[in-house]
């Protein structure tokens, strides 16, 4: 993470995504990225059962707890910072979960279109 405040896809200050469990690559509750985050975990999504099933089938099971990493597993309605590429893949498969634009970091736009994010926005 840089010293500079992270910006969201709307140009404002990045807002928190999910606190319980703490979302984000850095587990701060925010979808801010940095050089260590090779997966670009920048899209703040409200996960759905359909998405959880889809991503598990693609090899990333987010529903199963992993206690040794302090991960309780996600349930529908939880907010989580997704890799921009996985969200784009889910979009193309018709399984993209809703997103919170104010909590989606601008780096997501390296992979996904703002119009697509807006079409799935839960915060207008």
PDB file of C-alpha atoms in Angstrom:
ATOM      1  CA  UNK A   1       0.000   0.000   0.000  1.00  0.00           C
ATOM      2  CA  UNK A   2       1.260   3.445  -0.758  1.00  0.00           C
ATOM      3  CA  UNK A   3       1.144   6.490   1.508  1.00  0.00           C
ATOM      4  CA  UNK A   4      -1.329   8.005  -0.925  1.00  0.00           C
ATOM      5  CA  UNK A   5      -5.017   7.490  -0.143  1.00  0.00           C
ATOM      6  CA  UNK A   6      -6.569   4.805  -2.314  1.00  0.00           C
ATOM      7  CA  UNK A   7      -9.295   5.996  -4.697  1.00  0.00           C
ATOM      8  CA  UNK A   8     -12.452   4.208  -5.727  1.00  0.00           C
ATOM      9  CA  UNK A   9     -13.710   3.714  -9.284  1.00  0.00           C
ATOM     10  CA  UNK A  10     -15.844   6.852  -8.938  1.00  0.00           C
ATOM     11  CA  UNK A  11     -12.805   9.002  -8.098  1.00  0.00           C
ATOM     12  CA  UNK A  12     -13.557   9.399  -4.389  1.00  0.00           C
ATOM     13  CA  UNK A  13     -11.769   8.090  -1.324  1.00  0.00           C
ATOM     14  CA  UNK A  14     -11.943   4.300  -1.063  1.00  0.00           C
ATOM     15  CA  UNK A  15     -14.540   3.244   1.514  1.00  0.00           C
ATOM     16  CA  UNK A  16     -14.451   0.050   3.601  1.00  0.00           C
ATOM     17  CA  UNK A  17     -15.781  -3.114   1.977  1.00  0.00           C
ATOM     18  CA  UNK A  18     -16.178  -5.869   4.548  1.00  0.00           C
ATOM     19  CA  UNK A  19     -15.151  -5.944   8.186  1.00  0.00           C
ATOM     20  CA  UNK A  20     -16.519  -9.298   9.387  1.00  0.00           C
ATOM     21  CA  UNK A  21     -14.641 -11.185   8.087  1.00  0.00           C
ATOM     22  CA  UNK A  22     -12.032  -8.518   7.269  1.00  0.00           C
ATOM     23  CA  UNK A  23     -11.825  -8.253   3.487  1.00  0.00           C
ATOM     24  CA  UNK A  24      -8.996  -7.228   1.228  1.00  0.00           C
ATOM     25  CA  UNK A  25      -5.590  -8.561   0.356  1.00  0.00           C
ATOM     26  CA  UNK A  26      -4.199  -6.862   3.461  1.00  0.00           C
ATOM     27  CA  UNK A  27      -7.232  -7.880   5.614  1.00  0.00           C
ATOM     28  CA  UNK A  28      -7.932  -4.258   6.534  1.00  0.00           C
ATOM     29  CA  UNK A  29     -11.565  -4.347   5.411  1.00  0.00           C
ATOM     30  CA  UNK A  30     -10.655  -2.305   2.329  1.00  0.00           C
ATOM     31  CA  UNK A  31     -10.029  -3.363  -1.279  1.00  0.00           C
ATOM     32  CA  UNK A  32      -6.785  -1.444  -1.584  1.00  0.00           C
ATOM     33  CA  UNK A  33      -4.021  -3.045  -3.558  1.00  0.00           C
ATOM     34  CA  UNK A  34      -0.255  -2.796  -3.661  1.00  0.00           C
ATOM     35  CA  UNK A  35       2.759  -4.398  -5.254  1.00  0.00           C
ATOM     36  CA  UNK A  36       2.375  -7.560  -3.137  1.00  0.00           C
ATOM     37  CA  UNK A  37      -1.196  -8.063  -4.382  1.00  0.00           C
ATOM     38  CA  UNK A  38      -0.540  -9.811  -7.673  1.00  0.00           C
ATOM     39  CA  UNK A  39      -4.218 -10.800  -7.921  1.00  0.00           C
ATOM     40  CA  UNK A  40      -5.547  -7.206  -7.892  1.00  0.00           C
ATOM     41  CA  UNK A  41      -8.133  -7.844  -5.122  1.00  0.00           C
ATOM     42  CA  UNK A  42      -9.883  -4.574  -5.897  1.00  0.00           C
ATOM     43  CA  UNK A  43     -13.578  -5.358  -6.533  1.00  0.00           C
ATOM     44  CA  UNK A  44     -15.823  -5.053  -3.474  1.00  0.00           C
ATOM     45  CA  UNK A  45     -18.525  -7.648  -4.040  1.00  0.00           C
ATOM     46  CA  UNK A  46     -21.501  -8.780  -2.020  1.00  0.00           C
ATOM     47  CA  UNK A  47     -21.201 -12.499  -2.596  1.00  0.00           C
ATOM     48  CA  UNK A  48     -24.194 -14.558  -3.646  1.00  0.00           C
ATOM     49  CA  UNK A  49     -24.754 -18.306  -3.378  1.00  0.00           C
ATOM     50  CA  UNK A  50     -24.514 -18.562  -7.169  1.00  0.00           C
ATOM     51  CA  UNK A  51     -21.153 -16.791  -7.168  1.00  0.00           C
ATOM     52  CA  UNK A  52     -19.814 -18.906  -4.293  1.00  0.00           C
ATOM     53  CA  UNK A  53     -20.738 -22.062  -6.207  1.00  0.00           C
ATOM     54  CA  UNK A  54     -19.267 -20.668  -9.434  1.00  0.00           C
ATOM     55  CA  UNK A  55     -15.926 -19.668  -7.916  1.00  0.00           C
ATOM     56  CA  UNK A  56     -15.636 -22.983  -6.041  1.00  0.00           C
ATOM     57  CA  UNK A  57     -16.112 -24.815  -9.332  1.00  0.00           C
ATOM     58  CA  UNK A  58     -13.277 -22.684 -10.749  1.00  0.00           C
ATOM     59  CA  UNK A  59     -10.930 -23.735  -7.931  1.00  0.00           C
ATOM     60  CA  UNK A  60     -11.392 -20.933  -5.387  1.00  0.00           C
ATOM     61  CA  UNK A  61     -13.688 -22.150  -2.624  1.00  0.00           C
ATOM     62  CA  UNK A  62     -14.574 -19.069  -0.582  1.00  0.00           C
ATOM     63  CA  UNK A  63     -17.357 -20.737   1.408  1.00  0.00           C
ATOM     64  CA  UNK A  64     -15.298 -23.332   3.264  1.00  0.00           C
ATOM     65  CA  UNK A  65     -13.639 -22.136   6.490  1.00  0.00           C
ATOM     66  CA  UNK A  66      -9.845 -22.299   6.679  1.00  0.00           C
ATOM     67  CA  UNK A  67      -9.223 -21.929  10.422  1.00  0.00           C
ATOM     68  CA  UNK A  68      -5.432 -22.121  10.158  1.00  0.00           C
ATOM     69  CA  UNK A  69      -5.572 -18.819   8.232  1.00  0.00           C
ATOM     70  CA  UNK A  70      -8.300 -17.313  10.402  1.00  0.00           C
ATOM     71  CA  UNK A  71     -10.771 -17.497   7.505  1.00  0.00           C
ATOM     72  CA  UNK A  72     -14.330 -18.355   8.590  1.00  0.00           C
ATOM     73  CA  UNK A  73     -15.655 -18.902   5.059  1.00  0.00           C
ATOM     74  CA  UNK A  74     -18.057 -16.580   3.285  1.00  0.00           C
ATOM     75  CA  UNK A  75     -21.831 -16.706   3.258  1.00  0.00           C
ATOM     76  CA  UNK A  76     -24.223 -15.046   0.822  1.00  0.00           C
ATOM     77  CA  UNK A  77     -24.459 -11.368   1.699  1.00  0.00           C
ATOM     78  CA  UNK A  78     -20.879 -11.074   2.974  1.00  0.00           C
ATOM     79  CA  UNK A  79     -18.767  -8.393   1.318  1.00  0.00           C
ATOM     80  CA  UNK A  80     -15.379  -9.480   0.000  1.00  0.00           C
ATOM     81  CA  UNK A  81     -12.604  -8.019  -2.149  1.00  0.00           C
ATOM     82  CA  UNK A  82     -12.448 -10.142  -5.264  1.00  0.00           C
ATOM     83  CA  UNK A  83      -9.696 -10.353  -7.830  1.00  0.00           C
ATOM     84  CA  UNK A  84     -10.752  -8.130 -10.697  1.00  0.00           C
ATOM     85  CA  UNK A  85     -10.020 -10.917 -13.178  1.00  0.00           C
ATOM     86  CA  UNK A  86     -12.262 -13.388 -11.283  1.00  0.00           C
ATOM     87  CA  UNK A  87     -15.102 -10.841 -11.204  1.00  0.00           C
ATOM     88  CA  UNK A  88     -14.664 -10.279 -14.960  1.00  0.00           C
ATOM     89  CA  UNK A  89     -14.643 -14.048 -15.543  1.00  0.00           C
ATOM     90  CA  UNK A  90     -17.833 -14.394 -13.479  1.00  0.00           C
ATOM     91  CA  UNK A  91     -19.417 -11.537 -15.452  1.00  0.00           C
ATOM     92  CA  UNK A  92     -18.698 -13.319 -18.724  1.00  0.00           C
ATOM     93  CA  UNK A  93     -20.243 -16.499 -17.261  1.00  0.00           C
ATOM     94  CA  UNK A  94     -23.359 -14.645 -16.083  1.00  0.00           C
ATOM     95  CA  UNK A  95     -22.414 -15.162 -12.407  1.00  0.00           C
ATOM     96  CA  UNK A  96     -21.008 -11.750 -11.383  1.00  0.00           C
ATOM     97  CA  UNK A  97     -22.032 -10.750  -7.864  1.00  0.00           C
ATOM     98  CA  UNK A  98     -23.214  -7.217  -7.075  1.00  0.00           C
ATOM     99  CA  UNK A  99     -20.517  -4.653  -6.308  1.00  0.00           C
ATOM    100  CA  UNK A 100     -20.140  -1.628  -4.070  1.00  0.00           C
ATOM    101  CA  UNK A 101     -18.581   1.088  -6.249  1.00  0.00           C
ATOM    102  CA  UNK A 102     -17.474   3.326  -3.372  1.00  0.00           C
ATOM    103  CA  UNK A 103     -15.461   0.388  -2.007  1.00  0.00           C
ATOM    104  CA  UNK A 104     -14.035  -0.863  -5.317  1.00  0.00           C
ATOM    105  CA  UNK A 105     -10.505   0.426  -5.885  1.00  0.00           C
ATOM    106  CA  UNK A 106      -9.733   2.221  -9.124  1.00  0.00           C
ATOM    107  CA  UNK A 107      -7.148  -0.460 -10.025  1.00  0.00           C
ATOM    108  CA  UNK A 108     -10.101  -2.695 -10.893  1.00  0.00           C
ATOM    109  CA  UNK A 109     -10.459  -0.606 -14.042  1.00  0.00           C
ATOM    110  CA  UNK A 110      -7.249  -2.166 -15.363  1.00  0.00           C
ATOM    111  CA  UNK A 111      -9.314  -5.341 -15.861  1.00  0.00           C
ATOM    112  CA  UNK A 112     -13.034  -4.490 -15.809  1.00  0.00           C
ATOM    113  CA  UNK A 113     -15.089  -1.750 -17.416  1.00  0.00           C
ATOM    114  CA  UNK A 114     -16.706   0.901 -15.234  1.00  0.00           C
ATOM    115  CA  UNK A 115     -19.953   0.429 -17.167  1.00  0.00           C
ATOM    116  CA  UNK A 116     -20.024  -3.259 -16.191  1.00  0.00           C
ATOM    117  CA  UNK A 117     -19.360  -2.427 -12.538  1.00  0.00           C
ATOM    118  CA  UNK A 118     -22.096   0.211 -12.590  1.00  0.00           C
ATOM    119  CA  UNK A 119     -24.531  -2.293 -14.111  1.00  0.00           C
ATOM    120  CA  UNK A 120     -23.959  -4.510 -11.044  1.00  0.00           C
ATOM    121  CA  UNK A 121     -23.742  -1.744  -8.427  1.00  0.00           C
ATOM    122  CA  UNK A 122     -25.636  -1.909  -5.150  1.00  0.00           C
ATOM    123  CA  UNK A 123     -24.708   1.656  -4.217  1.00  0.00           C
ATOM    124  CA  UNK A 124     -25.920   3.511  -7.298  1.00  0.00           C
TER     125      UNK A 124
END
